[in-house]
Coordinates of C-alpha atoms in Angstrom, one line a residue:
Chain A
M1 CA 119.2 0.3 64.9
S2 CA 120.4 3.7 65.8
Q3 CA 121.4 6.0 63.1
E4 CA 124.1 7.5 65.4
F5 CA 127.6 6.2 65.6
P6 CA 127.7 4.3 68.9
E7 CA 131.2 5.4 69.7
A8 CA 132.1 6.3 73.3
I9 CA 132.0 10.0 74.3
V10 CA 134.5 10.8 77.0
R11 CA 132.8 12.3 80.0
L12 CA 135.7 13.9 81.8
D13 CA 135.5 17.6 82.7
T14 CA 139.2 18.1 82.4
F15 CA 139.2 17.1 78.7
S16 CA 137.5 20.3 77.6
S17 CA 137.5 21.4 74.0
A18 CA 140.0 24.1 74.9
V19 CA 142.5 21.6 76.1
W20 CA 142.1 19.5 73.0
Y21 CA 142.5 22.6 70.9
R22 CA 145.7 23.7 72.6
G23 CA 147.2 20.2 72.3
K24 CA 146.4 19.9 68.6
R25 CA 149.8 20.3 67.1
G26 CA 151.3 17.8 69.6
R27 CA 148.7 15.2 68.6
Y28 CA 148.6 15.9 64.9
L29 CA 152.2 16.6 64.2
I30 CA 154.1 15.2 67.2
E31 CA 155.3 18.8 67.8
G32 CA 157.5 19.1 70.8
S33 CA 160.1 21.7 71.9
K34 CA 163.7 22.2 71.0
C35 CA 166.2 24.3 72.9
G36 CA 167.6 26.9 70.6
N37 CA 170.9 26.9 72.5
C38 CA 171.9 23.3 73.2
G39 CA 169.5 21.5 70.8
E40 CA 167.9 19.3 73.5
L41 CA 164.5 18.0 72.2
F42 CA 161.4 17.5 74.3
F43 CA 158.1 15.8 73.8
P44 CA 155.5 16.7 75.0
P45 CA 156.4 20.4 74.5
R46 CA 157.7 22.2 77.5
A47 CA 155.4 24.8 79.0
G48 CA 158.1 27.2 79.8
L49 CA 161.1 28.6 77.9
L50 CA 163.7 27.4 80.3
C51 CA 165.9 24.5 79.1
P52 CA 166.6 22.1 82.0
A53 CA 169.8 20.9 80.3
C54 CA 171.6 24.3 79.6
L55 CA 169.4 26.7 81.6
E56 CA 169.0 28.9 78.5
R57 CA 165.7 30.5 77.7
K58 CA 165.4 29.8 74.0
M59 CA 162.7 27.0 73.6
E60 CA 161.1 26.8 70.2
P61 CA 158.6 24.4 68.6
H62 CA 160.0 21.3 66.9
R63 CA 158.2 18.8 64.7
C64 CA 159.5 15.4 65.6
A65 CA 160.2 12.7 63.0
E66 CA 157.3 10.5 62.0
G67 CA 159.2 7.3 61.9
G68 CA 160.9 5.4 64.7
V69 CA 161.7 2.1 66.4
V70 CA 159.8 0.5 69.3
V71 CA 162.1 0.3 72.4
A72 CA 159.5 -1.0 74.9
Q73 CA 156.1 -2.4 74.7
A74 CA 153.3 -3.6 76.9
L75 CA 150.2 -5.5 75.8
D76 CA 147.1 -4.3 77.6
D77 CA 145.0 -7.5 77.6
M78 CA 143.8 -7.4 81.2
G79 CA 140.2 -6.9 80.4
F80 CA 140.2 -3.8 82.4
P81 CA 140.7 -1.1 79.9
A82 CA 141.8 2.5 80.5
W83 CA 139.1 5.0 79.9
G84 CA 138.5 5.9 76.3
Y85 CA 140.1 2.8 74.8
G86 CA 137.4 0.3 75.3
D87 CA 136.9 -0.5 71.6
D88 CA 140.5 -1.1 70.7
L89 CA 141.5 -4.1 72.8
P90 CA 144.0 -5.7 73.1
R91 CA 146.0 -2.6 73.0
H92 CA 149.7 -2.5 72.2
M93 CA 151.2 0.3 74.2
V94 CA 154.7 1.3 73.2
V95 CA 157.6 3.6 73.7
V96 CA 159.0 4.7 70.4
R97 CA 162.4 6.2 69.8
L98 CA 161.7 8.5 66.9
D99 CA 164.4 9.1 64.2
D100 CA 165.5 12.3 66.0
N101 CA 166.0 10.4 69.2
V102 CA 162.8 11.7 70.9
H103 CA 161.0 9.1 72.9
V104 CA 157.2 9.2 72.8
M105 CA 154.5 6.9 74.1
G106 CA 151.8 5.7 71.8
D107 CA 149.8 2.7 70.6
V108 CA 150.6 0.4 67.8
V109 CA 147.4 -0.2 65.9
D110 CA 146.4 -2.4 62.9
V111 CA 148.3 -5.4 64.3
G112 CA 147.3 -8.6 62.5
P113 CA 147.1 -12.1 63.9
G114 CA 150.6 -13.5 64.4
E115 CA 152.3 -10.2 64.0
E116 CA 154.6 -9.4 66.9
V117 CA 155.0 -6.0 68.5
A118 CA 158.4 -6.0 70.2
A119 CA 161.4 -3.8 70.7
G120 CA 163.1 -3.2 67.4
L121 CA 160.0 -3.0 65.4
R122 CA 160.1 -0.2 62.9
V123 CA 156.9 1.9 63.0
R124 CA 155.6 5.2 61.5
A125 CA 153.1 7.6 62.9
V126 CA 149.6 7.9 61.4
L127 CA 146.7 10.1 62.3
R128 CA 143.8 8.2 64.0
K129 CA 140.7 9.0 66.0
H130 CA 141.7 9.0 69.7
R131 CA 138.4 9.7 71.2
R132 CA 135.7 12.4 71.4
E133 CA 136.0 15.7 73.1
D134 CA 133.5 16.3 75.8
T135 CA 131.3 18.2 73.3
G136 CA 131.2 15.1 71.1
A137 CA 133.6 16.4 68.4
W138 CA 136.3 14.0 67.2
A139 CA 139.8 14.3 68.7
Y140 CA 142.4 13.0 66.3
G141 CA 146.0 12.2 67.2
F142 CA 149.0 10.1 66.3
R143 CA 149.2 6.4 66.7
F144 CA 151.8 4.0 65.2
V145 CA 151.5 1.3 62.6
R146 CA 154.2 -1.1 61.4
D147 CA 156.4 0.5 58.8
T148 CA 156.2 -1.7 55.8
K149 CA 157.7 0.7 53.3
G150 CA 160.2 -1.1 51.2
E151 CA 158.7 -4.5 52.1
K152 CA 156.0 -6.1 50.1
G153 CA 153.0 -7.3 52.1
G154 CA 153.4 -8.8 55.5
S155 CA 155.8 -7.9 58.3
Chain B
M1 CA 148.0 23.2 31.4
S2 CA 148.1 21.3 34.7
G3 CA 149.2 17.9 35.8
I4 CA 149.8 15.5 38.6
I5 CA 153.1 16.1 40.4
A6 CA 152.8 13.4 43.0
Y7 CA 150.2 11.1 44.4
G8 CA 149.7 9.0 47.5
N9 CA 147.1 6.3 48.4
A10 CA 145.7 4.7 51.5
I11 CA 143.6 1.6 51.9
P12 CA 142.5 0.2 55.3
R13 CA 144.4 -2.9 56.3
R14 CA 141.4 -4.9 57.4
R15 CA 139.3 -6.8 54.9
I16 CA 136.2 -9.0 55.0
E17 CA 135.4 -11.7 52.5
G18 CA 132.1 -11.6 50.7
T19 CA 131.5 -15.2 51.6
A20 CA 131.7 -14.2 55.3
I21 CA 128.9 -11.7 54.8
R22 CA 126.9 -14.2 52.9
A23 CA 127.3 -16.8 55.7
V24 CA 125.5 -14.4 58.1
W25 CA 122.8 -12.9 55.9
G26 CA 122.4 -15.4 53.0
N27 CA 120.8 -12.5 51.0
L28 CA 122.8 -13.0 47.8
A29 CA 122.8 -16.1 45.7
E30 CA 126.3 -17.7 45.6
S31 CA 126.6 -17.3 41.9
F32 CA 126.1 -13.5 42.3
L33 CA 129.4 -13.2 44.1
D34 CA 131.2 -14.0 40.9
M35 CA 128.7 -12.1 38.7
L36 CA 129.1 -8.9 40.7
S37 CA 132.9 -9.4 41.2
I38 CA 132.5 -9.6 45.0
G39 CA 135.7 -10.8 46.6
E40 CA 136.9 -8.9 49.6
R41 CA 136.2 -5.4 50.8
A42 CA 138.0 -3.0 53.1
V43 CA 136.9 -2.7 56.7
L44 CA 137.7 0.3 58.8
G45 CA 139.4 0.1 62.1
S46 CA 137.4 1.6 64.9
D47 CA 139.9 4.6 65.0
E48 CA 139.8 5.1 61.2
D49 CA 137.6 7.4 59.2
T50 CA 137.6 9.5 56.1
L51 CA 140.0 12.0 57.6
T52 CA 142.6 9.5 58.9
L53 CA 142.7 7.8 55.5
A54 CA 142.9 11.3 53.8
V55 CA 145.9 12.2 56.0
S56 CA 147.7 8.9 55.3
A57 CA 147.3 9.4 51.6
A58 CA 148.2 13.1 51.7
R59 CA 151.3 12.5 53.8
S60 CA 152.5 9.8 51.4
C61 CA 151.8 12.2 48.5
L62 CA 153.8 15.1 50.1
E63 CA 156.6 12.8 51.0
R64 CA 156.8 11.5 47.4
A65 CA 156.8 15.1 46.3
G66 CA 159.9 15.7 48.4
A67 CA 158.3 17.6 51.2
S68 CA 158.1 16.0 54.6
G69 CA 157.3 18.8 57.0
T70 CA 159.1 17.3 59.9
D71 CA 162.2 19.0 61.3
C72 CA 164.0 15.7 61.4
A73 CA 167.2 16.5 59.6
K74 CA 167.6 14.0 56.9
A75 CA 168.1 14.3 53.2
L76 CA 164.6 14.3 51.7
G77 CA 163.9 14.0 48.0
S78 CA 161.8 11.2 46.6
G79 CA 161.9 9.8 43.1
A80 CA 159.0 12.1 42.0
A81 CA 160.7 15.2 43.3
K82 CA 164.0 14.3 41.7
A83 CA 162.5 13.5 38.4
L84 CA 160.7 16.9 38.3
G85 CA 163.6 18.9 39.7
I86 CA 161.7 20.0 42.9
S87 CA 164.1 20.7 45.6
A88 CA 163.5 19.0 48.9
A89 CA 161.7 21.0 51.6
K90 CA 163.2 20.9 54.9
A91 CA 162.1 24.2 56.3
L92 CA 160.4 24.6 59.7
G93 CA 156.7 24.8 60.3
S94 CA 154.7 25.2 57.1
G95 CA 157.7 24.3 55.1
A96 CA 155.9 21.8 52.9
A97 CA 153.3 24.3 51.7
K98 CA 155.8 27.0 51.1
A99 CA 158.3 24.9 49.4
L100 CA 155.7 23.3 47.1
G101 CA 153.6 26.4 46.7
I102 CA 150.5 24.7 47.9
G103 CA 147.7 27.3 47.9
A104 CA 144.7 25.1 48.3
V105 CA 143.6 21.9 49.9
V106 CA 140.4 20.4 48.6
L107 CA 139.0 17.3 50.2
G108 CA 136.5 15.4 48.1
T109 CA 134.3 13.1 50.1
A110 CA 130.7 12.0 50.5
T111 CA 131.3 10.8 54.0
S112 CA 132.9 13.6 56.0
P113 CA 133.0 13.0 59.7
Y114 CA 131.3 16.4 60.1
A115 CA 128.1 17.7 58.6
S116 CA 129.1 21.4 58.8
K117 CA 132.7 21.7 59.9
A118 CA 135.3 21.8 57.1
A119 CA 137.1 18.4 57.5
A120 CA 139.7 19.8 55.1
N121 CA 140.9 22.1 58.0
V122 CA 141.7 19.0 60.1
L123 CA 143.5 17.6 57.1
K124 CA 145.4 20.8 56.5
D125 CA 146.5 21.1 60.2
A126 CA 147.6 17.5 60.2
L127 CA 149.8 18.3 57.2
D128 CA 151.0 21.5 58.8
L129 CA 150.2 23.5 55.6
G130 CA 149.6 26.8 57.3
A131 CA 146.5 29.0 58.0
E132 CA 146.8 31.0 54.7
V133 CA 146.1 27.9 52.6
L134 CA 142.5 27.7 51.3
A135 CA 140.8 24.6 52.6
C136 CA 137.4 23.3 51.6
D137 CA 135.4 20.1 51.3
V138 CA 133.6 19.1 48.1
Q139 CA 130.7 16.8 48.5
C140 CA 129.4 15.4 45.3
A141 CA 128.5 11.7 46.0
E142 CA 130.9 9.2 44.5
K143 CA 132.3 11.7 42.1
S144 CA 133.4 14.1 44.8
G145 CA 136.9 13.4 43.8
S146 CA 136.6 14.3 40.1
T147 CA 134.6 17.4 40.9
A148 CA 137.1 18.5 43.6
L149 CA 139.9 17.9 41.0
I150 CA 138.1 19.9 38.3
L151 CA 137.6 22.8 40.8
A152 CA 141.2 22.7 41.9
R153 CA 142.4 22.6 38.3
G154 CA 140.4 25.8 37.8
L155 CA 142.3 27.4 40.7
I156 CA 145.6 26.4 39.1
E157 CA 144.9 27.1 35.5
S158 CA 143.5 30.6 36.4
G159 CA 146.7 31.3 38.3
A160 CA 145.0 31.8 41.6
V161 CA 147.3 29.2 43.3
A162 CA 150.5 27.7 42.2
R163 CA 149.8 24.2 43.4
A164 CA 146.9 22.4 45.1
L165 CA 146.5 19.3 47.1
V166 CA 143.4 17.3 46.1
V167 CA 142.6 14.6 48.5
V168 CA 139.8 12.1 47.8
A169 CA 138.7 9.9 50.7
D170 CA 135.6 8.0 51.3
T171 CA 134.2 5.4 53.7
P172 CA 130.9 4.0 52.3
N173 CA 131.4 1.0 54.6
R174 CA 130.5 3.0 57.7
H175 CA 127.5 4.3 56.0
T176 CA 126.0 1.0 54.7
P177 CA 123.5 -0.7 57.0
P178 CA 123.9 -4.3 57.9
G179 CA 121.9 -6.6 55.7
N180 CA 121.9 -4.3 52.7
V181 CA 123.3 -5.8 49.6
T182 CA 125.7 -3.0 49.1
E183 CA 127.3 -4.2 52.4
Y184 CA 129.2 -6.8 50.2
V185 CA 131.1 -4.1 48.4
A186 CA 131.1 -1.0 50.6
G187 CA 134.8 -0.3 51.3
A188 CA 137.0 2.6 52.0
G189 CA 140.1 4.3 50.7
A190 CA 141.9 7.6 49.9
V191 CA 144.0 9.1 47.2
A192 CA 145.9 12.4 47.3
F193 CA 147.0 14.3 44.2
L194 CA 149.4 17.2 44.3
I195 CA 148.6 19.1 41.2
G196 CA 150.3 22.1 39.6
K197 CA 150.8 24.0 36.4
E198 CA 153.5 21.7 35.1
A199 CA 152.7 18.4 33.3
G200 CA 154.3 16.5 36.2
L201 CA 153.9 12.7 36.0
A202 CA 150.6 13.0 34.1
E203 CA 149.1 16.0 32.3
F204 CA 145.4 16.6 32.6
G205 CA 143.3 16.7 29.4
P206 CA 139.9 18.2 28.9
W207 CA 136.9 17.3 30.9
K208 CA 133.2 17.0 30.3
T209 CA 130.3 16.4 32.7
H210 CA 126.6 15.3 32.5
S211 CA 124.2 15.5 35.4
W212 CA 120.7 16.1 36.5
D213 CA 118.6 15.4 39.6
Q214 CA 118.1 11.6 40.0
N215 CA 117.5 9.8 43.3
D216 CA 120.0 6.9 42.9
Y217 CA 121.7 6.5 46.3
F218 CA 121.5 9.2 48.9
R219 CA 121.6 10.1 52.6
L220 CA 119.2 12.6 54.0
E221 CA 120.4 15.3 56.4
G222 CA 121.3 13.7 59.7
E223 CA 121.2 10.2 58.4
R224 CA 124.0 7.8 58.8
F225 CA 123.1 5.1 56.3
V226 CA 122.9 5.4 52.5
R227 CA 119.5 4.6 51.0
S228 CA 119.1 3.3 47.5
G229 CA 116.4 5.2 45.7
A230 CA 114.0 4.4 42.9
G231 CA 112.4 1.4 44.5
F232 CA 115.5 -0.7 44.3
Y233 CA 115.6 -0.8 48.1
G234 CA 118.3 -3.1 49.4
W235 CA 119.5 -4.0 45.9
V236 CA 122.5 -2.8 44.0
A237 CA 120.8 -0.3 41.8
N238 CA 122.4 0.8 38.6
W239 CA 119.5 3.0 37.7
G240 CA 121.2 6.4 37.0
L241 CA 124.5 5.0 35.8
L242 CA 123.9 4.8 32.0
D243 CA 121.7 7.8 32.0
H244 CA 124.7 9.9 32.7
V245 CA 127.8 7.9 31.7
V246 CA 126.7 7.3 28.1
P247 CA 126.0 11.0 27.2
A248 CA 129.0 12.2 29.2
V249 CA 131.4 9.8 27.5
A250 CA 129.9 10.6 24.1
S251 CA 130.3 14.3 24.6
F252 CA 133.8 13.8 25.8
F253 CA 134.8 11.9 22.7
E254 CA 133.1 14.5 20.5
A255 CA 134.7 17.5 22.3
T256 CA 138.2 15.9 22.2
A257 CA 137.8 14.4 18.7
T258 CA 139.0 11.1 20.0
A259 CA 137.7 7.5 20.0
P260 CA 138.0 4.8 22.6
A261 CA 141.0 3.3 20.7
D262 CA 143.0 6.5 21.4
Y263 CA 143.2 5.6 25.1
S264 CA 145.3 2.8 26.4
K265 CA 143.4 2.4 29.7
F266 CA 140.1 3.5 31.2
V267 CA 139.0 4.0 34.7
V268 CA 135.3 3.2 34.9
P269 CA 132.6 3.2 37.7
Q270 CA 133.0 0.1 39.7
K271 CA 130.7 -0.1 42.7
T272 CA 130.3 -3.7 41.6
G273 CA 131.9 -5.5 38.6
I274 CA 128.6 -5.1 36.7
R275 CA 129.0 -1.3 36.5
A276 CA 132.4 -1.7 34.9
L277 CA 130.9 -4.1 32.3
M278 CA 127.9 -1.9 31.7
T279 CA 130.1 1.2 31.1
M280 CA 132.5 -0.8 29.0
G281 CA 129.8 -2.2 26.8
K282 CA 127.7 1.0 26.3
C283 CA 130.7 3.2 25.7
G284 CA 132.5 1.0 23.2
L285 CA 135.5 0.3 25.4
D286 CA 137.6 -2.8 25.0
M287 CA 137.8 -5.3 27.8
M288 CA 141.6 -5.0 28.1
Q289 CA 141.3 -1.2 28.5
V290 CA 139.1 -1.6 31.5
L291 CA 139.0 -4.8 33.4
P292 CA 142.7 -5.0 34.6
Y293 CA 142.2 -1.8 36.5
V294 CA 138.9 -2.6 38.3
L295 CA 139.8 -3.0 42.0
T296 CA 136.3 -3.8 43.4
Q297 CA 136.9 -7.5 43.7
M298 CA 139.9 -6.9 46.0
I299 CA 138.9 -3.9 48.1
G300 CA 135.2 -3.3 47.4
D301 CA 133.9 0.1 46.5
A302 CA 135.8 3.0 48.1
G303 CA 133.1 5.4 46.9
A304 CA 134.6 8.7 45.7
A305 CA 138.1 7.3 46.1
Q306 CA 137.6 4.2 44.0
S307 CA 138.2 5.7 40.6
F308 CA 141.2 7.6 42.0
L309 CA 142.6 4.4 43.5
S310 CA 142.1 2.8 40.1
L311 CA 144.0 5.7 38.4
A312 CA 146.8 5.6 41.0
H313 CA 147.1 1.8 40.3
I314 CA 147.4 2.6 36.6
L315 CA 150.0 5.3 37.3
D316 CA 152.0 2.8 39.4
W317 CA 152.5 0.8 36.2
A318 CA 151.8 2.9 33.1
E319 CA 154.4 3.7 30.5
P320 CA 155.2 7.3 29.5
D321 CA 153.0 8.9 26.9
E322 CA 149.9 6.8 27.5
R323 CA 146.5 8.4 27.3
I324 CA 144.2 7.3 30.2
G325 CA 140.5 8.1 30.3
I326 CA 138.6 8.5 33.6
V327 CA 134.8 8.0 33.8
D328 CA 133.7 8.9 37.3
Y329 CA 130.0 8.4 38.3
G330 CA 128.3 9.6 41.4
S331 CA 124.8 8.6 42.5
G332 CA 122.6 11.6 42.2
A333 CA 125.7 13.6 41.1
G334 CA 126.1 12.7 37.4
C335 CA 129.2 11.8 35.6
D336 CA 132.5 13.5 35.0
V337 CA 134.8 12.3 32.2
W338 CA 138.4 13.5 32.0
S339 CA 141.7 12.2 30.9
V340 CA 145.4 12.3 31.7
R341 CA 148.5 11.7 29.5
T342 CA 151.5 10.3 31.2
T343 CA 154.8 12.0 30.8
Q344 CA 158.4 10.9 30.5
A345 CA 158.9 11.9 34.1
L346 CA 156.6 9.0 35.2
A347 CA 159.2 6.3 34.7
A348 CA 161.6 7.9 37.2
G349 CA 159.0 9.6 39.4
R350 CA 156.6 6.8 40.2
P351 CA 156.6 5.3 43.7
E352 CA 158.5 2.1 44.4
T353 CA 156.8 1.3 47.7
D354 CA 153.3 1.6 49.1
R355 CA 151.8 1.3 45.6
V356 CA 148.1 0.5 45.4
L357 CA 148.8 -3.2 44.9
D358 CA 151.2 -3.3 47.8
Q359 CA 148.5 -1.9 50.0
I360 CA 146.0 -4.3 48.7
D361 CA 148.3 -7.2 49.4
D362 CA 149.0 -6.1 53.0
K363 CA 145.8 -7.1 54.7
I364 CA 144.2 -8.6 57.9
L365 CA 141.1 -10.6 57.3
V366 CA 138.3 -10.1 59.9
D367 CA 135.0 -11.9 60.4
Y368 CA 131.5 -10.5 60.3
A369 CA 131.2 -9.8 64.0
A370 CA 134.5 -8.0 64.2
M371 CA 133.5 -5.9 61.2
L372 CA 130.3 -4.9 62.9
K373 CA 132.2 -3.8 66.0
L374 CA 134.9 -2.0 64.1
E375 CA 132.5 -0.1 61.9
Q376 CA 130.4 0.9 64.9
K377 CA 127.3 -1.0 63.7
M378 CA 126.4 -2.7 67.0
L379 CA 123.6 -1.3 69.1
R380 CA 125.0 -0.2 72.5
P381 CA 123.2 1.1 75.5
A382 CA 123.5 4.8 76.3
D383 CA 125.5 4.2 79.5
Q384 CA 128.3 2.4 77.6
L385 CA 128.7 5.5 75.4
S386 CA 130.3 7.4 78.2
N387 CA 133.4 6.1 79.8
F388 CA 131.9 5.8 83.3
Y389 CA 130.6 2.3 82.9

């Protein structure tokens, strides 16, 4: 058999290495933006400085919390996967309210048989391989796993 | 003087039973499962690799040290940090590195996702440690961890950096071909040690090493799968083990003027249970010093991370003022022997959640076909490797 890893390589021109490089802090650290005036938080980070809430121009980077609670989930089990996720089905797509009240979209991974992913589930962010850049290099980013800290074993 | 300030560990959640592998290949007599201590072994998720495990272990370690870099305003300060009087780091950006004085990140692994790029830089960015922190990979077969630790201790003891993060992560399971006998034990895992000049939870003792060129297990440049050398093809070869372990342990005891009885616990090579027994017998160690801390029957062999997981497991439960010996062997890399002495801070500073045994207990069993898919061992046509299929 092949000595290569037979993992999919994304073939989308828009996902260039430069785009992956610029989005690195967002993917690795869930870094968004914070208005230095009114404290409003944003994820993904805002491209401009203007805060839509208070109209002040004092946007600064903000590392969001790494733990949170699932507020909405959808199970992608249609057999018609989105590009780049073909190896990880069924896929639990969730909206997570992080501990600083930022809502982010992500996947809950490492879900065992019989374990339910539903609103209210406590999760924490981990770094996982998302896909490959168009050059073949690995693109890492955050995903969520069930937060079992404080509990022994199981859910 | 240098010591372990905090540690973190990570083990993949998925496992496969040795009997499930035997049901497919039938290449190992049933009695060998017991003889070689083959129980279950860790299986990687398709989105996991050396780096993701390293990041999990390192984040847990920094959190236990009282430094979570996030800006989320909450009172930080874990048991380890409190016991050692380290103030919690809540600063922005590279707060964790600055608050803890981390000057170097050393990643010890034999299975880096990259052949040339420094995987430690991905690790460092994922921990937000700052561009001024030295990052490097140390590749030294299954003793990459011990060697990385010895080098990082050098940086600390020489005063070059105040503290260093040594992360040991390895994924032999992705690099073991289907049908090879090492498939029964090849697992994965990661351990991170934050080390510094203080004694911390456990103070490092002297180290000794012994190595020469020997083709035990190896991967050639560009190869994915590990070969076993010396004509033991496909078999669990223990060829180089005693050549290096015995003289290394003997020189360690001689240099430190100690004997096996001076150590309460020993971490030994444990690719299979046989290696632990061979080391135990030839080095004059007692069964109770060694066998309770062999993890191979539960998670397989995590390569470079295995002896560190074993040590983390010991630190999870050890009493203060215990002397613990570590014998770390790497195929074609030789043997490093070192020791730690636990301190009074260990009782209050050790973790209460996510201990090694907690992570071992928290598992999802998968079958052989799922393992092949998850570890990317199935042959797939070229058109499926792009996403336009």
